[in-house]
Amino acid sequence: MPSLSLATMPRGYAQHADTDLAVFIRRKSFAIFELTTKKVWITNTIPERLVEIHLGMANFFKFGIHALTFDETKV
């Protein structure tokens, strides 16, 4: 089974290898989930809840976009 994490820090992140964030920086993917109740589905409020979850993760998405478009030659 393939590993869920990179063996080493990605290029440009070596200075974070000894921090608490290293385990997250080396991850190959992330999944966002929330346990829901039956009531959310029965009352058909799941679409609104999904939008709330998405909006709540905006900072995480912004970080990912920044990390993917970061150009270390401009630092």
Short mmCIF file of C-alpha atoms in Angstrom, two decimals:
data_model
loop_
_atom_site.label_atom_id
_atom_site.label_comp_id
_atom_site.label_asym_id
_atom_site.label_seq_id
_atom_site.Cartn_x
_atom_site.Cartn_y
_atom_site.Cartn_z
CA MET A 1 0.00 0.00 0.00
CA PRO A 2 1.42 3.42 -0.92
CA SER A 3 2.40 5.80 1.85
CA LEU A 4 0.14 8.72 2.71
CA SER A 5 3.11 10.97 3.44
CA LEU A 6 6.22 12.08 1.60
CA ALA A 7 9.49 10.59 2.88
CA THR A 8 11.08 14.04 3.09
CA MET A 9 9.94 17.63 3.28
CA PRO A 10 8.84 19.17 -0.02
CA ARG A 11 11.24 21.58 -1.70
CA GLY A 12 11.17 24.95 0.01
CA TYR A 13 9.93 23.61 3.36
CA ALA A 14 13.11 22.06 4.82
CA GLN A 15 13.28 24.73 7.51
CA HIS A 16 10.00 23.35 8.94
CA ALA A 17 11.24 19.74 9.27
CA ASP A 18 11.60 19.94 13.06
CA THR A 19 8.30 21.71 13.75
CA ASP A 20 4.91 20.36 14.79
CA LEU A 21 3.66 21.18 11.28
CA ALA A 22 6.10 18.84 9.51
CA VAL A 23 3.75 15.85 9.60
CA PHE A 24 1.06 17.92 7.87
CA ILE A 25 3.41 19.49 5.32
CA ARG A 26 4.58 16.02 4.23
CA ARG A 27 1.03 14.74 3.67
CA LYS A 28 0.17 13.80 0.09
CA SER A 29 -3.52 14.61 0.46
CA PHE A 30 -6.14 15.79 2.92
CA ALA A 31 -9.76 14.84 3.49
CA ILE A 32 -12.21 17.14 5.19
CA PHE A 33 -15.18 15.53 6.87
CA GLU A 34 -17.77 16.10 9.53
CA LEU A 35 -20.01 13.60 11.25
CA THR A 36 -23.63 14.50 10.65
CA THR A 37 -26.86 13.39 12.22
CA LYS A 38 -29.81 11.76 10.55
CA LYS A 39 -31.77 14.96 11.19
CA VAL A 40 -29.54 16.95 8.82
CA TRP A 41 -30.45 14.59 6.00
CA ILE A 42 -34.14 14.23 6.86
CA THR A 43 -34.70 17.99 7.14
CA ASN A 44 -32.77 18.51 3.89
CA THR A 45 -30.37 21.00 5.48
CA ILE A 46 -27.29 19.13 4.22
CA PRO A 47 -26.66 21.53 1.29
CA GLU A 48 -26.47 24.48 3.67
CA ARG A 49 -24.22 22.53 6.03
CA LEU A 50 -21.86 21.63 3.18
CA VAL A 51 -21.59 25.30 2.23
CA GLU A 52 -20.83 26.19 5.88
CA ILE A 53 -18.08 23.55 6.01
CA HIS A 54 -16.59 24.81 2.74
CA LEU A 55 -16.59 28.43 3.90
CA GLY A 56 -15.08 27.40 7.22
CA MET A 57 -12.16 25.82 5.37
CA ALA A 58 -11.42 28.96 3.32
CA ASN A 59 -8.12 29.65 5.12
CA PHE A 60 -6.98 26.07 4.52
CA PHE A 61 -7.77 26.40 0.80
CA LYS A 62 -5.97 29.76 0.64
CA PHE A 63 -2.88 28.18 2.22
CA GLY A 64 -2.96 25.35 -0.32
CA ILE A 65 -3.26 27.72 -3.25
CA HIS A 66 -0.39 29.81 -1.90
CA ALA A 67 1.77 26.71 -1.35
CA LEU A 68 1.11 25.46 -4.88
CA THR A 69 1.84 28.80 -6.54
CA PHE A 70 4.75 29.88 -4.30
CA ASP A 71 7.78 30.91 -6.33
CA GLU A 72 10.86 30.71 -4.10
CA THR A 73 12.95 32.55 -6.72
CA LYS A 74 11.00 35.72 -5.89
CA VAL A 75 11.85 35.61 -2.18
#
